[in-house]
Amino acid sequence: NNKYDPSNLKPAVDRLSSSTDRQEEHVILDFTMGKDVGIGILGSGEYSLTAGLRFAEFKSYTKGDMRGIPDMSVPDAWGQNDTTFHQYIDTFEAHRKFAGAGPTISWNANEPLLNVEDAGQVTVDWTVTGGVLFGHRKATVKATEGSSYFDAHYPGYPAGYVLNGLPAPAQTPINVAPRDKSAAVPLLDLSLGLSYRVKGVELSGGYRWERYFGAIDGGFQQSRSEDRSLYGPYLRASIGFGG
């Protein structure tokens, strides 16, 4: 009966399955210190340097599971000969973190685009910020691996369809020592947008890109520096008081 043909037993092939789950959390806090210091006038725009302090925290969580059979062998006379294959499984869970603070310096600029005395002013704004954060880069990785060898008569129909349900190999832990090292993380911010100002009220919007170099230890058994980038549109509102 052809229903017993190994080609009809879909699990009887080499295969690989994998799944990953990744989450990221970022916290950025800026503190501006002192007053703006004008550095000149280009056209009718305003330009200034601002010093500040930034705190940043990056958290990364990754979980993965990989399973595979790379060498399924189902002989032609499969009813009389043994089917053989190796089954492999690996799992891992990684928690990574950086937290640090450090000085920043920003070049802020705006150029008038439209200026109507009663209706307010529209300006083109851009900012370039550089700095370095001093803190600790941590990584904790837990992982296991296992393998098993199957050498027996292939399960008969319909049991052949439950080959995927064979017990997983016994797993043994992979020894990965936690890492905690001090680190200096350079940063660069660029932003470009428009602002509307009228009678002490300012509305701003645009696009901002931030890069933190070597912020996360993304390695598995060995340390490996990885950058983190934050980017996207921004919207800001402010109200001025006093003269």
mmCIF file of C-alpha atoms in Angstrom, residues 68-216:
data_model
loop_
_atom_site.group_PDB
_atom_site.id
_atom_site.type_symbol
_atom_site.label_atom_id
_atom_site.label_comp_id
_atom_site.label_asym_id
_atom_site.label_seq_id
_atom_site.Cartn_x
_atom_site.Cartn_y
_atom_site.Cartn_z
ATOM 1 C CA GLY A 68 17.554 20.204 13.747
ATOM 2 C CA ILE A 69 18.030 16.839 12.066
ATOM 3 C CA PRO A 70 20.736 17.233 9.378
ATOM 4 C CA ASP A 71 21.239 13.621 8.247
ATOM 5 C CA MET A 72 17.923 11.748 8.003
ATOM 6 C CA SER A 73 18.482 8.381 6.306
ATOM 7 C CA VAL A 74 15.471 6.274 5.258
ATOM 8 C CA PRO A 75 16.702 3.267 3.191
ATOM 9 C CA ASP A 76 14.714 1.931 0.233
ATOM 10 C CA ALA A 77 13.975 -1.286 2.078
ATOM 11 C CA TRP A 78 12.919 0.772 5.006
ATOM 12 C CA GLY A 79 10.689 -1.891 6.460
ATOM 13 C CA GLN A 80 13.683 -4.208 6.958
ATOM 14 C CA ASN A 81 16.586 -1.765 7.513
ATOM 15 C CA ASP A 82 17.096 0.736 10.289
ATOM 16 C CA THR A 83 16.465 4.455 9.858
ATOM 17 C CA THR A 84 19.231 6.635 11.295
ATOM 18 C CA PHE A 85 19.608 10.311 12.097
ATOM 19 C CA HIS A 86 21.151 12.726 14.601
ATOM 20 C CA GLN A 87 18.957 15.157 16.503
ATOM 21 C CA TYR A 88 20.415 18.404 17.884
ATOM 22 C CA ILE A 89 19.061 21.103 20.184
ATOM 23 C CA ASP A 90 20.495 24.378 21.504
ATOM 24 C CA THR A 91 18.857 27.003 23.725
ATOM 25 C CA PHE A 92 20.128 30.292 25.104
ATOM 26 C CA GLU A 93 18.973 33.277 27.134
ATOM 27 C CA ALA A 94 21.010 36.484 27.324
ATOM 28 C CA HIS A 95 20.594 39.605 29.473
ATOM 29 C CA ARG A 96 22.776 42.582 28.521
ATOM 30 C CA LYS A 97 22.971 46.037 30.076
ATOM 31 C CA PHE A 98 24.892 49.293 29.992
ATOM 32 C CA ALA A 99 24.333 52.220 32.351
ATOM 33 C CA GLY A 100 26.508 55.310 32.408
ATOM 34 C CA ALA A 101 26.708 59.077 32.467
ATOM 35 C CA GLY A 102 29.037 61.682 31.059
ATOM 36 C CA PRO A 103 29.517 65.151 29.601
ATOM 37 C CA THR A 104 28.094 66.371 26.304
ATOM 38 C CA ILE A 105 28.552 69.470 24.198
ATOM 39 C CA SER A 106 26.053 70.661 21.587
ATOM 40 C CA TRP A 107 26.139 73.078 18.705
ATOM 41 C CA ASN A 108 22.652 74.543 18.310
ATOM 42 C CA ALA A 109 21.598 76.578 15.305
ATOM 43 C CA ASN A 110 18.461 78.099 13.836
ATOM 44 C CA GLU A 111 17.881 80.087 10.694
ATOM 45 C CA PRO A 112 14.732 82.208 10.144
ATOM 46 C CA LEU A 113 12.505 80.831 7.420
ATOM 47 C CA LEU A 114 9.446 83.039 7.887
ATOM 48 C CA ASN A 115 9.062 86.032 10.177
ATOM 49 C CA VAL A 116 5.731 87.829 10.561
ATOM 50 C CA GLU A 117 5.659 90.217 13.522
ATOM 51 C CA ASP A 118 2.160 89.423 14.788
ATOM 52 C CA ALA A 119 1.907 85.844 13.530
ATOM 53 C CA GLY A 120 5.231 84.624 14.878
ATOM 54 C CA GLN A 121 8.398 83.168 13.431
ATOM 55 C CA VAL A 122 9.272 79.898 11.693
ATOM 56 C CA THR A 123 12.896 78.721 11.836
ATOM 57 C CA VAL A 124 14.953 75.826 10.534
ATOM 58 C CA ASP A 125 16.786 74.229 13.482
ATOM 59 C CA TRP A 126 19.617 71.743 13.705
ATOM 60 C CA THR A 127 21.770 70.391 16.501
ATOM 61 C CA VAL A 128 24.995 68.406 16.620
ATOM 62 C CA THR A 129 25.835 66.791 19.972
ATOM 63 C CA GLY A 130 28.890 64.794 20.962
ATOM 64 C CA GLY A 131 30.006 63.291 24.243
ATOM 65 C CA VAL A 132 31.097 60.206 26.120
ATOM 66 C CA LEU A 133 29.362 58.107 28.773
ATOM 67 C CA PHE A 134 31.297 56.325 31.528
ATOM 68 C CA GLY A 135 29.707 53.258 33.086
ATOM 69 C CA HIS A 136 29.557 49.471 33.188
ATOM 70 C CA ARG A 137 28.754 47.022 30.399
ATOM 71 C CA LYS A 138 27.273 43.744 31.667
ATOM 72 C CA ALA A 139 26.289 40.463 30.022
ATOM 73 C CA THR A 140 24.799 37.280 31.489
ATOM 74 C CA VAL A 141 24.305 34.345 29.127
ATOM 75 C CA LYS A 142 22.723 30.988 29.983
ATOM 76 C CA ALA A 143 22.808 28.260 27.347
ATOM 77 C CA THR A 144 22.378 24.515 26.904
ATOM 78 C CA GLU A 145 23.124 22.014 24.134
ATOM 79 C CA GLY A 146 22.211 18.412 23.465
ATOM 80 C CA SER A 147 22.270 15.716 20.804
ATOM 81 C CA SER A 148 21.038 12.162 20.333
ATOM 82 C CA TYR A 149 21.343 9.408 17.728
ATOM 83 C CA PHE A 150 18.375 7.386 16.406
ATOM 84 C CA ASP A 151 19.120 3.937 14.946
ATOM 85 C CA ALA A 152 16.029 1.747 14.715
ATOM 86 C CA HIS A 153 13.112 0.769 12.474
ATOM 87 C CA TYR A 154 11.246 3.868 11.347
ATOM 88 C CA PRO A 155 7.899 4.097 13.181
ATOM 89 C CA GLY A 156 5.119 2.582 11.086
ATOM 90 C CA TYR A 157 2.178 4.497 9.647
ATOM 91 C CA PRO A 158 0.516 6.490 11.158
ATOM 92 C CA ALA A 159 3.080 6.713 13.958
ATOM 93 C CA GLY A 160 5.615 8.012 11.439
ATOM 94 C CA TYR A 161 3.791 11.311 11.433
ATOM 95 C CA VAL A 162 4.729 11.939 15.070
ATOM 96 C CA LEU A 163 8.482 11.791 14.510
ATOM 97 C CA ASN A 164 8.596 15.470 15.444
ATOM 98 C CA GLY A 165 7.281 14.401 18.818
ATOM 99 C CA LEU A 166 10.279 12.226 19.689
ATOM 100 C CA PRO A 167 11.762 13.154 23.065
ATOM 101 C CA ALA A 168 14.301 15.971 22.821
ATOM 102 C CA PRO A 169 17.921 15.074 23.591
ATOM 103 C CA ALA A 170 19.179 15.520 27.138
ATOM 104 C CA GLN A 171 20.716 18.964 27.446
ATOM 105 C CA THR A 172 23.850 20.006 29.279
ATOM 106 C CA PRO A 173 24.692 23.583 30.331
ATOM 107 C CA ILE A 174 27.294 25.585 28.419
ATOM 108 C CA ASN A 175 29.601 27.328 30.839
ATOM 109 C CA VAL A 176 29.549 31.071 30.101
ATOM 110 C CA ALA A 177 30.887 33.287 32.876
ATOM 111 C CA PRO A 178 29.010 36.564 33.539
ATOM 112 C CA ARG A 179 30.858 39.666 32.346
ATOM 113 C CA ASP A 180 30.958 43.099 33.997
ATOM 114 C CA LYS A 181 33.467 45.613 32.663
ATOM 115 C CA SER A 182 33.844 49.362 32.869
ATOM 116 C CA ALA A 183 33.391 51.092 29.522
ATOM 117 C CA ALA A 184 33.564 54.503 27.878
ATOM 118 C CA VAL A 185 30.829 54.897 25.248
ATOM 119 C CA PRO A 186 31.176 57.762 22.743
ATOM 120 C CA LEU A 187 27.939 59.234 21.427
ATOM 121 C CA LEU A 188 26.837 61.367 18.499
ATOM 122 C CA ASP A 189 23.436 63.056 17.990
ATOM 123 C CA LEU A 190 22.149 64.834 14.902
ATOM 124 C CA SER A 191 18.777 66.532 14.569
ATOM 125 C CA LEU A 192 17.035 68.662 11.957
ATOM 126 C CA GLY A 193 13.606 70.280 12.203
ATOM 127 C CA LEU A 194 11.319 73.305 12.150
ATOM 128 C CA SER A 195 10.162 75.511 15.003
ATOM 129 C CA TYR A 196 7.273 77.944 15.297
ATOM 130 C CA ARG A 197 7.572 80.674 17.949
ATOM 131 C CA VAL A 198 4.916 83.182 18.971
ATOM 132 C CA LYS A 199 4.474 85.143 22.227
ATOM 133 C CA GLY A 200 6.631 82.871 24.406
ATOM 134 C CA VAL A 201 5.253 79.622 22.985
ATOM 135 C CA GLU A 202 7.420 77.349 20.842
ATOM 136 C CA LEU A 203 6.416 74.223 18.903
ATOM 137 C CA SER A 204 9.161 72.159 17.292
ATOM 138 C CA GLY A 205 9.216 69.032 15.181
ATOM 139 C CA GLY A 206 11.741 67.164 13.070
ATOM 140 C CA TYR A 207 13.927 64.078 12.877
ATOM 141 C CA ARG A 208 16.625 62.950 15.321
ATOM 142 C CA TRP A 209 19.366 60.309 15.018
ATOM 143 C CA GLU A 210 21.511 59.096 17.935
ATOM 144 C CA ARG A 211 24.431 56.652 17.922
ATOM 145 C CA TYR A 212 26.089 55.064 20.968
ATOM 146 C CA PHE A 213 29.331 53.322 20.016
ATOM 147 C CA GLY A 214 30.074 50.043 21.785
ATOM 148 C CA ALA A 215 27.178 50.430 24.194
ATOM 149 C CA ILE A 216 26.271 46.732 24.552
#
